JSON list of C-alpha atoms in Angstrom, two decimals:
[
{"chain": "E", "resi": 1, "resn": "UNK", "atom": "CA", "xyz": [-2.82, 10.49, -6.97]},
{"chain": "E", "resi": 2, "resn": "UNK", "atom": "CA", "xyz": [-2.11, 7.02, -8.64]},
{"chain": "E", "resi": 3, "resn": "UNK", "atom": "CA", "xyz": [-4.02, 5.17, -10.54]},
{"chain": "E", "resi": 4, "resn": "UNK", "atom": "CA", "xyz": [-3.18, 1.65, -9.93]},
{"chain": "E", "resi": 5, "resn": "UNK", "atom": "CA", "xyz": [-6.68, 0.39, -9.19]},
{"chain": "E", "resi": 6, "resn": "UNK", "atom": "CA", "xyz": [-7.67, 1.15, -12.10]},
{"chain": "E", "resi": 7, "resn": "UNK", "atom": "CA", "xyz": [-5.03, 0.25, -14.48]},
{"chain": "E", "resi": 8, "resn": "UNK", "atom": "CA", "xyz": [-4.70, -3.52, -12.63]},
{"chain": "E", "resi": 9, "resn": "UNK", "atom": "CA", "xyz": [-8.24, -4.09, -13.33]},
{"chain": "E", "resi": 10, "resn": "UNK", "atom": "CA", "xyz": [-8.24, -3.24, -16.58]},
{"chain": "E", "resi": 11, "resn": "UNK", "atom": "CA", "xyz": [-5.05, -5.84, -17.40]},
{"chain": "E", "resi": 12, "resn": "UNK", "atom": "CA", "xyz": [-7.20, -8.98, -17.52]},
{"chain": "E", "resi": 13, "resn": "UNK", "atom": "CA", "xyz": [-9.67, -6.92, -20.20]},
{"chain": "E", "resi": 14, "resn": "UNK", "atom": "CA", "xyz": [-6.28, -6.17, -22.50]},
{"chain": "E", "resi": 15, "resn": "UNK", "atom": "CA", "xyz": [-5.61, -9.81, -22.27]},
{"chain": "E", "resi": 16, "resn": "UNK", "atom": "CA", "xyz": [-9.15, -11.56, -23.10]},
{"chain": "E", "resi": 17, "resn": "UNK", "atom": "CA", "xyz": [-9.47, -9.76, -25.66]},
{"chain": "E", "resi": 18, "resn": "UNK", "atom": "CA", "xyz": [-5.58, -10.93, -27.23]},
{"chain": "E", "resi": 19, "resn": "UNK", "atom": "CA", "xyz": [-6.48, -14.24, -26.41]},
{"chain": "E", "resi": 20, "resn": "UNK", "atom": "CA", "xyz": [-10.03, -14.52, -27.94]},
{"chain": "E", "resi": 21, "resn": "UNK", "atom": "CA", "xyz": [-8.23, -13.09, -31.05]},
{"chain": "E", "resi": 22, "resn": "UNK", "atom": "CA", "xyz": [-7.00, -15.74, -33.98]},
{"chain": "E", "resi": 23, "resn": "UNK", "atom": "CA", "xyz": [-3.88, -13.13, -33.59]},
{"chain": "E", "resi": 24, "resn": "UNK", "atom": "CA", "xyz": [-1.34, -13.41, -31.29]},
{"chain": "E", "resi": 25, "resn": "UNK", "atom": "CA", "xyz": [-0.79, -10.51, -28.66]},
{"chain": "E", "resi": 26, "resn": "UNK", "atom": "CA", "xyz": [0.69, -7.14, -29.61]},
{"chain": "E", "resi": 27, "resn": "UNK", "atom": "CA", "xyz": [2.75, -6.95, -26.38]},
{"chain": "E", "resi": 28, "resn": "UNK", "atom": "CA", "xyz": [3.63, -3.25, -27.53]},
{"chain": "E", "resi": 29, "resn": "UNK", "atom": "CA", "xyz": [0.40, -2.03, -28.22]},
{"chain": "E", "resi": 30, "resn": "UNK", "atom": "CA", "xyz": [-0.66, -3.43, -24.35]},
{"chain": "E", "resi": 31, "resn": "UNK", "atom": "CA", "xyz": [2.51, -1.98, -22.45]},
{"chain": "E", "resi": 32, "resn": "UNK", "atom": "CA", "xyz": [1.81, 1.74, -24.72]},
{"chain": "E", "resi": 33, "resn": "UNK", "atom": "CA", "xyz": [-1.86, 1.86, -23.40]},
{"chain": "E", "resi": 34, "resn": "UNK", "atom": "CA", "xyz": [-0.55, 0.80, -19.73]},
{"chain": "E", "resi": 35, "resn": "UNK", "atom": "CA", "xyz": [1.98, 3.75, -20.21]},
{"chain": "E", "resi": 36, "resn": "UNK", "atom": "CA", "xyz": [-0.68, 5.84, -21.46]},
{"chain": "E", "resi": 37, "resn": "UNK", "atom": "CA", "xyz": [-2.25, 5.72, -18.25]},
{"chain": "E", "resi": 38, "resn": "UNK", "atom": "CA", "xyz": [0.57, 6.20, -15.92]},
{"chain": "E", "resi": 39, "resn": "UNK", "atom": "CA", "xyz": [2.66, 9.29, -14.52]},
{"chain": "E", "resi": 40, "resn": "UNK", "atom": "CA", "xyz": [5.50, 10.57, -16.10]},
{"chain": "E", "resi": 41, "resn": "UNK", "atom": "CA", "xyz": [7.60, 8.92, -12.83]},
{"chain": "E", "resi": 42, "resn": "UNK", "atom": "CA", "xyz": [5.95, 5.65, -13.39]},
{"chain": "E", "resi": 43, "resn": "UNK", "atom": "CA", "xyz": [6.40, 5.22, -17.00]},
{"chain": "E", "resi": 44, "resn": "UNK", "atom": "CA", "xyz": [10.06, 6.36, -16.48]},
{"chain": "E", "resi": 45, "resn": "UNK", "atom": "CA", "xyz": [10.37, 3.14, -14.04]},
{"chain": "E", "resi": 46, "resn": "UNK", "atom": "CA", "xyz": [8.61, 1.28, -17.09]},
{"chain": "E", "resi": 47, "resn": "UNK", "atom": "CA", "xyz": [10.76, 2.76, -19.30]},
{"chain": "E", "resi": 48, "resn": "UNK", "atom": "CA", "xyz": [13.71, 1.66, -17.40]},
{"chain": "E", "resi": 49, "resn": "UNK", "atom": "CA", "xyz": [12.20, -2.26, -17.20]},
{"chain": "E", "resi": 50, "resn": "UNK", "atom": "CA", "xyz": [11.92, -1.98, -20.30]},
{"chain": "E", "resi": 51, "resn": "UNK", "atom": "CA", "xyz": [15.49, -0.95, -21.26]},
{"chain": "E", "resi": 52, "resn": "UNK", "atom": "CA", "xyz": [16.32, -4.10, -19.62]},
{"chain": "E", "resi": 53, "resn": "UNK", "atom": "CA", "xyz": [15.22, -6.52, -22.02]},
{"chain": "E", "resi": 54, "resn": "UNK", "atom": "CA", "xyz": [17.61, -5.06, -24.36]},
{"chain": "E", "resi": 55, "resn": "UNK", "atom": "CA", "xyz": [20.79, -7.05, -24.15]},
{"chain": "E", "resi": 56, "resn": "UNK", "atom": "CA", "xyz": [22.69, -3.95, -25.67]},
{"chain": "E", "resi": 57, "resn": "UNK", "atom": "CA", "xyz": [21.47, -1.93, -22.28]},
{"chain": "E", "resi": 58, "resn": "UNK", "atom": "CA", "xyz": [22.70, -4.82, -20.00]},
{"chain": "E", "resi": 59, "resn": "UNK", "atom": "CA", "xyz": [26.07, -3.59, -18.61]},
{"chain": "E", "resi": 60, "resn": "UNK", "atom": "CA", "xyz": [27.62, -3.20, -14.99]},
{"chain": "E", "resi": 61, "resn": "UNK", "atom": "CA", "xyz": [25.95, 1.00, -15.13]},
{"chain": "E", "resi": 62, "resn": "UNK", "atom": "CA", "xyz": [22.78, -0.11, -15.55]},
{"chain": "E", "resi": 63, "resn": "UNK", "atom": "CA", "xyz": [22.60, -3.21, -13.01]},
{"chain": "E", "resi": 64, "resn": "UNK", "atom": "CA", "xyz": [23.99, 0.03, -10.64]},
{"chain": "E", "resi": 65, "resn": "UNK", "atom": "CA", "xyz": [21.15, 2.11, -11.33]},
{"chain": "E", "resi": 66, "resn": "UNK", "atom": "CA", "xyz": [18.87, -0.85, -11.26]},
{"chain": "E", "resi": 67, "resn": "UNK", "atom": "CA", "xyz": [20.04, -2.22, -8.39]},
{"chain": "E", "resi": 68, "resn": "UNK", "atom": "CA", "xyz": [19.69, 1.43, -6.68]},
{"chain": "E", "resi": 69, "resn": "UNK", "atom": "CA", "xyz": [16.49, 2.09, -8.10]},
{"chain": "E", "resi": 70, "resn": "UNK", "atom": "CA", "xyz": [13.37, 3.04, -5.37]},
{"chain": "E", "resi": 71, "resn": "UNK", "atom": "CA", "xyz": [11.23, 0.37, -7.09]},
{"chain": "E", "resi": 72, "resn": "UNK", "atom": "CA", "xyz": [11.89, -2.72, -5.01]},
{"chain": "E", "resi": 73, "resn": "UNK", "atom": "CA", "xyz": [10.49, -4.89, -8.11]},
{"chain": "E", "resi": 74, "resn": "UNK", "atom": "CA", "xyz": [13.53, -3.63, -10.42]},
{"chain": "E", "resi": 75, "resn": "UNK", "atom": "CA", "xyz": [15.99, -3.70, -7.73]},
{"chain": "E", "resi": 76, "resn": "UNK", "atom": "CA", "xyz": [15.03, -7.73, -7.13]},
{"chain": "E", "resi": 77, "resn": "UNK", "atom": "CA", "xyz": [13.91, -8.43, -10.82]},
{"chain": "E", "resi": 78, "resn": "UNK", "atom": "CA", "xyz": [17.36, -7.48, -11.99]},
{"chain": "E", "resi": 79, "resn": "UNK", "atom": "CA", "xyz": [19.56, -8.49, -9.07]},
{"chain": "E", "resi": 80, "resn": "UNK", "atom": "CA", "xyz": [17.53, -12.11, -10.15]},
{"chain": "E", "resi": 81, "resn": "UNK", "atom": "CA", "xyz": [18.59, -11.32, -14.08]},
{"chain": "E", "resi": 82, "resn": "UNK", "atom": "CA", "xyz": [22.52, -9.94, -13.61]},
{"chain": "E", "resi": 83, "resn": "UNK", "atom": "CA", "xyz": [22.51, -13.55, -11.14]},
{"chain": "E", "resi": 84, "resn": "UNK", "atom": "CA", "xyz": [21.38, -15.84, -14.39]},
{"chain": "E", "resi": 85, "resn": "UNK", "atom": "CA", "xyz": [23.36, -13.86, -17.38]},
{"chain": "E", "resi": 86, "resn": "UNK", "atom": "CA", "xyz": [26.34, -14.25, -14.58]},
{"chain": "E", "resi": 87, "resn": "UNK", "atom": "CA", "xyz": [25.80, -18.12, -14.27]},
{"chain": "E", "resi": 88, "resn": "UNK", "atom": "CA", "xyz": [24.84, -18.62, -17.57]},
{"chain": "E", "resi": 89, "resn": "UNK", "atom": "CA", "xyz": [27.96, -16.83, -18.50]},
{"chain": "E", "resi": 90, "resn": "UNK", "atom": "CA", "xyz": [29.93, -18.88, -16.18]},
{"chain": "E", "resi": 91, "resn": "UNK", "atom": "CA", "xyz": [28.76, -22.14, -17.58]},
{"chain": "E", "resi": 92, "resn": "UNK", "atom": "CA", "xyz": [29.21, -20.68, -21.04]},
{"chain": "E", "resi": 93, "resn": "UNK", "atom": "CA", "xyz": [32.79, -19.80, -20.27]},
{"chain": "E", "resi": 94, "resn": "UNK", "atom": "CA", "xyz": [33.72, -23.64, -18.52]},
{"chain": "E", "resi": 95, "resn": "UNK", "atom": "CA", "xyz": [31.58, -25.31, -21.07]},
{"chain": "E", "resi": 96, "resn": "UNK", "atom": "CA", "xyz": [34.24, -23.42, -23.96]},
{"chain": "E", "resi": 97, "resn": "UNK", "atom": "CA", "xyz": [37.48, -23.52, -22.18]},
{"chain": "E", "resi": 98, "resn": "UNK", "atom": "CA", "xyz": [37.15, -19.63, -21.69]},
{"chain": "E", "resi": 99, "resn": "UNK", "atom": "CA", "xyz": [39.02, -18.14, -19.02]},
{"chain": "E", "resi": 100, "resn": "UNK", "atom": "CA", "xyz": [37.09, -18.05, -15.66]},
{"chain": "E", "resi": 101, "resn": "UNK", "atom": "CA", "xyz": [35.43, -14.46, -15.28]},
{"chain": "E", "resi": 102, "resn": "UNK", "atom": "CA", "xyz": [35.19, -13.64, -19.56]},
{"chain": "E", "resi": 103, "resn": "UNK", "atom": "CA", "xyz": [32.17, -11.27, -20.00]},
{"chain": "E", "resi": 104, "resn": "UNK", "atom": "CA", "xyz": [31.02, -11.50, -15.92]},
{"chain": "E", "resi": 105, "resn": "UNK", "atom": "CA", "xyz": [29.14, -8.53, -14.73]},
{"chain": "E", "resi": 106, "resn": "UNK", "atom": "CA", "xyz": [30.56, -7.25, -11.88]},
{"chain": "E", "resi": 107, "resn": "UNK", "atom": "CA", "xyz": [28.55, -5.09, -8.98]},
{"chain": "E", "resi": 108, "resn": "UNK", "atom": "CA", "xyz": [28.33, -4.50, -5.66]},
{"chain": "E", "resi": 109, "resn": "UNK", "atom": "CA", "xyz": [24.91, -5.45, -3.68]},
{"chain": "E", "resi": 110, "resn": "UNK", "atom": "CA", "xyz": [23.34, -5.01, -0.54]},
{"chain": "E", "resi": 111, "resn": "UNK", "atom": "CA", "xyz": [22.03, -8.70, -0.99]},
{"chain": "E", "resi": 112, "resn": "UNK", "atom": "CA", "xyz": [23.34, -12.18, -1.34]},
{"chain": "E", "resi": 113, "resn": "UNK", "atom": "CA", "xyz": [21.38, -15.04, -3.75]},
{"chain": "E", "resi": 114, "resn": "UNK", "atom": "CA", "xyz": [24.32, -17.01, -4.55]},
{"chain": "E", "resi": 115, "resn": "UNK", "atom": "CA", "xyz": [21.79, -20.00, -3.28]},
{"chain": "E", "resi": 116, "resn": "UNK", "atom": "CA", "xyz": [20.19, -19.64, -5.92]},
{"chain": "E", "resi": 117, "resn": "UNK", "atom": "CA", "xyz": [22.99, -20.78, -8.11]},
{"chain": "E", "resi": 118, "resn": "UNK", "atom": "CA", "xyz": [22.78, -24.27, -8.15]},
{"chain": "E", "resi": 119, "resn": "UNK", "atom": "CA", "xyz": [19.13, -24.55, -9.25]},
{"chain": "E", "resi": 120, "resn": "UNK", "atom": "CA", "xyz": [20.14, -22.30, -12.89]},
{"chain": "E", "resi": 121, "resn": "UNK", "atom": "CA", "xyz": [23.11, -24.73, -13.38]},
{"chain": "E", "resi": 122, "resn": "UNK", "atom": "CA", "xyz": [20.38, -27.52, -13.08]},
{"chain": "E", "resi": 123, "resn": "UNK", "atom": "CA", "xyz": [18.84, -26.12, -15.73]},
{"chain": "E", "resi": 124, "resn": "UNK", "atom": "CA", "xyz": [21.44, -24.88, -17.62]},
{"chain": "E", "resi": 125, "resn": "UNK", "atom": "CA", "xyz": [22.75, -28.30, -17.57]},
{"chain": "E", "resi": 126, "resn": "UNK", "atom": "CA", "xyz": [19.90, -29.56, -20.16]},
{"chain": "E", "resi": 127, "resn": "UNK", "atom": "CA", "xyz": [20.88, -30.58, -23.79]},
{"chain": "E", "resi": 128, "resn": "UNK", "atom": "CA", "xyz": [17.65, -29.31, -25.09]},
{"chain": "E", "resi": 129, "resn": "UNK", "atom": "CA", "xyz": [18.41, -25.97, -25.92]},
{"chain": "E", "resi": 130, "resn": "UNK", "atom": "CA", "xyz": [14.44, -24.45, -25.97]},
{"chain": "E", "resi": 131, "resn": "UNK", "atom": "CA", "xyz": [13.61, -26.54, -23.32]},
{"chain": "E", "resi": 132, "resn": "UNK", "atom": "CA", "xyz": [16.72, -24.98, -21.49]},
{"chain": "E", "resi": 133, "resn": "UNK", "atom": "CA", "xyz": [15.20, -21.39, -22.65]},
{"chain": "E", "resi": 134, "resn": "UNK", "atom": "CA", "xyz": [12.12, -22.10, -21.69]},
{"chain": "E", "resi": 135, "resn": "UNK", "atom": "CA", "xyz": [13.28, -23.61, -17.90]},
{"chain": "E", "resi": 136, "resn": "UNK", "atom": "CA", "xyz": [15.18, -20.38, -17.63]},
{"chain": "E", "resi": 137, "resn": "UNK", "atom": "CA", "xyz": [12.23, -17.82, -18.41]},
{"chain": "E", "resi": 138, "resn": "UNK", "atom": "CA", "xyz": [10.42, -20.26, -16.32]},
{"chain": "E", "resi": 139, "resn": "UNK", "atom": "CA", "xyz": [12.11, -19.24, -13.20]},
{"chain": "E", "resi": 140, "resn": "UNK", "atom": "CA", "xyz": [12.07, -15.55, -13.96]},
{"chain": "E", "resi": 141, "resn": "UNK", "atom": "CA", "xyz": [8.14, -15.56, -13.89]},
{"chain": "E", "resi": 142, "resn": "UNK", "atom": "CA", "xyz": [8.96, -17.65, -10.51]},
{"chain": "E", "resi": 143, "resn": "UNK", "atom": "CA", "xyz": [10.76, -14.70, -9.32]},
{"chain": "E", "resi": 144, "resn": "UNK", "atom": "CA", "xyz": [8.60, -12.20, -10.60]},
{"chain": "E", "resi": 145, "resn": "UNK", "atom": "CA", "xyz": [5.61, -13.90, -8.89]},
{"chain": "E", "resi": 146, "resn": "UNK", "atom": "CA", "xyz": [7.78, -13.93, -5.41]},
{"chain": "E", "resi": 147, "resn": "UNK", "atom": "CA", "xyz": [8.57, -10.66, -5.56]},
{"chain": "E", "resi": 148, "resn": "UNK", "atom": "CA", "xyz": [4.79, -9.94, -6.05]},
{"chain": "E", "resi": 149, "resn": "UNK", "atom": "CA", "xyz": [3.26, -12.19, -3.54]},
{"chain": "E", "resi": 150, "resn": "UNK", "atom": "CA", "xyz": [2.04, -9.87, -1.13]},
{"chain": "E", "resi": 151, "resn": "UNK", "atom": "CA", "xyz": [1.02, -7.00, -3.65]},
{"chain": "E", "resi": 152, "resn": "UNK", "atom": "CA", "xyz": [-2.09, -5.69, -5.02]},
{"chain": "E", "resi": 153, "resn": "UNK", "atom": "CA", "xyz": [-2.65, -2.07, -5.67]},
{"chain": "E", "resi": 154, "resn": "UNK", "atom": "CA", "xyz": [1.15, -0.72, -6.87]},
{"chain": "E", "resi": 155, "resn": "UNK", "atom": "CA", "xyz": [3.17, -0.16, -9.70]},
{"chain": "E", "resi": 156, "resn": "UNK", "atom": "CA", "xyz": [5.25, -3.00, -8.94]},
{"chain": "E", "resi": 157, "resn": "UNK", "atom": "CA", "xyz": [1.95, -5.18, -9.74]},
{"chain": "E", "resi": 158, "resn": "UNK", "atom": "CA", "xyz": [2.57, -3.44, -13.15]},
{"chain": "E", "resi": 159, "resn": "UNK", "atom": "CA", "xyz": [5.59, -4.02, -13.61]},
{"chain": "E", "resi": 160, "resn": "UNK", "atom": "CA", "xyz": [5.37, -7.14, -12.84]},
{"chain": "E", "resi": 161, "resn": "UNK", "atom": "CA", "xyz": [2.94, -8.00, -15.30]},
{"chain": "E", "resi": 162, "resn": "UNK", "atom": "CA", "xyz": [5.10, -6.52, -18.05]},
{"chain": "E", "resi": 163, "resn": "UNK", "atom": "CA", "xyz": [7.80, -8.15, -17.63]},
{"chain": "E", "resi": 164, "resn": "UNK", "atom": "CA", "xyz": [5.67, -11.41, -18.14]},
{"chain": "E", "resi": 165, "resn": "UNK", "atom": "CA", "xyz": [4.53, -10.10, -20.61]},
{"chain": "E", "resi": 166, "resn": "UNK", "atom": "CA", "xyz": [8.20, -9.83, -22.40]},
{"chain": "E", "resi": 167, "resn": "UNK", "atom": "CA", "xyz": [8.74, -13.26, -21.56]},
{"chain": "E", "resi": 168, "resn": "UNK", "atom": "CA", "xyz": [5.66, -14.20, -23.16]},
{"chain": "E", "resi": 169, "resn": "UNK", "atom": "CA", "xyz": [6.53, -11.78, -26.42]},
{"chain": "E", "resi": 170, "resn": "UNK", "atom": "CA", "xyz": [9.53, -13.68, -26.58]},
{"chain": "E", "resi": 171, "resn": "UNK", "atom": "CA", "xyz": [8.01, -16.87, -26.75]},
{"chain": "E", "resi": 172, "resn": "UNK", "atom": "CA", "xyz": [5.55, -15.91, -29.22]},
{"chain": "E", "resi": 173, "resn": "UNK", "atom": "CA", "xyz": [8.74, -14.94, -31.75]},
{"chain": "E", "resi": 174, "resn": "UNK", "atom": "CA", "xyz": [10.94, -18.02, -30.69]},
{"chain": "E", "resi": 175, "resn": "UNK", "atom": "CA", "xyz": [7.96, -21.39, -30.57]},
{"chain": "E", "resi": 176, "resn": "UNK", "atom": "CA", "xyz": [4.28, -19.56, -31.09]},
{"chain": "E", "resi": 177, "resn": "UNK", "atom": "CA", "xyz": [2.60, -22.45, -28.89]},
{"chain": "E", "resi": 178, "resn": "UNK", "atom": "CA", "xyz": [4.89, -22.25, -25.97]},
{"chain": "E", "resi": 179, "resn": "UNK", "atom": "CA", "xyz": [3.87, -17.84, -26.35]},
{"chain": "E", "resi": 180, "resn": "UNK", "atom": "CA", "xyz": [0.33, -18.73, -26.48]},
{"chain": "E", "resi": 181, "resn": "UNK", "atom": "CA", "xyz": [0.42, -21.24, -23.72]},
{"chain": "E", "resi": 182, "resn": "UNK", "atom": "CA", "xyz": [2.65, -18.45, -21.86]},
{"chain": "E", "resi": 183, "resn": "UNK", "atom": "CA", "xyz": [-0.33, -16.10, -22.33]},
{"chain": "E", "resi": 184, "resn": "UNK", "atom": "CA", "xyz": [-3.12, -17.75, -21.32]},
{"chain": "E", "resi": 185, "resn": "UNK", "atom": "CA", "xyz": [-1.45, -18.20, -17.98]},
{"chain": "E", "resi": 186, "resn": "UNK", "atom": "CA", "xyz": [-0.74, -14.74, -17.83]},
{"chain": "E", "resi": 187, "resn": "UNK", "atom": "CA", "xyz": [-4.84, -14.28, -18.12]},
{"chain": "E", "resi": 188, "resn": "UNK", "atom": "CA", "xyz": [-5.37, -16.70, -15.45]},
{"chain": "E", "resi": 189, "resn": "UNK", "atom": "CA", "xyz": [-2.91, -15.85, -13.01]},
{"chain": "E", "resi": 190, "resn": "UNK", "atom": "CA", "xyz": [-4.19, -11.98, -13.36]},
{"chain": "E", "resi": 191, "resn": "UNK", "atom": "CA", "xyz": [-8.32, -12.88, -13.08]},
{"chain": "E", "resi": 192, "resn": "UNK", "atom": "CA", "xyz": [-7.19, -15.03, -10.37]},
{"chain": "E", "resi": 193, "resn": "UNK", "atom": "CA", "xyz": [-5.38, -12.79, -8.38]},
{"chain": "E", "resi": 194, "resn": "UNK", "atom": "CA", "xyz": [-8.43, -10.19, -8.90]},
{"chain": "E", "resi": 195, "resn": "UNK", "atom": "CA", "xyz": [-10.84, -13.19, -7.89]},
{"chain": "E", "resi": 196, "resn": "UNK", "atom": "CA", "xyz": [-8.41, -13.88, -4.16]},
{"chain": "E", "resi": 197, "resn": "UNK", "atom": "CA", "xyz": [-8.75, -10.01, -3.62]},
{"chain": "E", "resi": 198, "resn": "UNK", "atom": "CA", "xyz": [-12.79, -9.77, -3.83]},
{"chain": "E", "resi": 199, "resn": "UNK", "atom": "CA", "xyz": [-13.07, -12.67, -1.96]}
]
């Protein structure tokens, strides 16, 4: 028997008490106690998210498994990821004279986003490199919210919520405003989303 209920309601908890700290959040601590509580098959699939904010992990075998996976968060989170490292490669490689396809991840997929192209070379297209970073984590937590919409009770809710909470990690170690900013949105969107479900 899962324990989602239980873990989901506890997130907002983890994160008042970061952001009431003068300290900024200790993402690892937060995802260790959320693993704590979860099956060995769950934190596998956290495991796995996980691995993927590891650039040295980020190769065509693990798109495959991810792609694959049962989890229909890590098979859209990272279909949404291998589609912005492609285009951002892309760019990379016309913006340096590099031959077309250098460094492209190649694999198969049941689905197609190409669409979404044009709106990561709009923002790829910025001079301002952190504003450029931040515009591109910006529509990750988009996608991350989509793929969430409808959710409530699952691990995917979880997952979710960890992955924003990578984004926001990041933050925190690249422009500690922008992290904390990041965060507190994190709290609200979570005790909002609890608030919508009582209601």
């Amino acid at each position: 028997m899962s324990n989602y209920e239980y873990i989901i309601a506890g997130l907002p908890v983890l994160q008042k008490d970061a952001a009431a700290s003068s300290s900024n959040p200790n993402a690892d601590e937060i995802i260790d106690e959320i693993r704590s509580l979860l099956s060995d098959r769950d934190a596998a699939r956290l495991d796995f998210l996980l691995r993927g904010f590891d650039s040295e992990n980020l190769n065509a075998d693990f798109y495959r498994e991810a792609l694959g996976s049962r989890s229909e968060f890590i098979r859209k989170y990272f279909a949404y990821d291998l589609l912005v490292r492609n285009t951002r490669t892309a760019w990379l490689n016309k913006s340096l004279g590099r031959a077309e396809g250098t460094d492209i991840v190649t694999v198969e997929q049941d689905t197609d986003i190409s669409e979404e192209v044009p709106a990561i070379n709009e923002v790829l297209s910025q001079k301002d490199i952190l504003a450029r970073e931040r515009e591109l984590d910006s529509l990750m937590w988009n996608r991350i919210e989509e793929i969430n919409v409808i959710k409530v009770f699952d691990l995917d809710v979880i997952l979710g919520f960890v992955a924003c909470l990578k984004i926001v990690d990041r933050w925190i170690k690249l422009d500690p405003q922008t992290g904390r900013e990041l965060f507190r949105k994190l709290v609200e969107e979570i005790r909002s989303s609890r608030t919508e479900q009582k209601q």
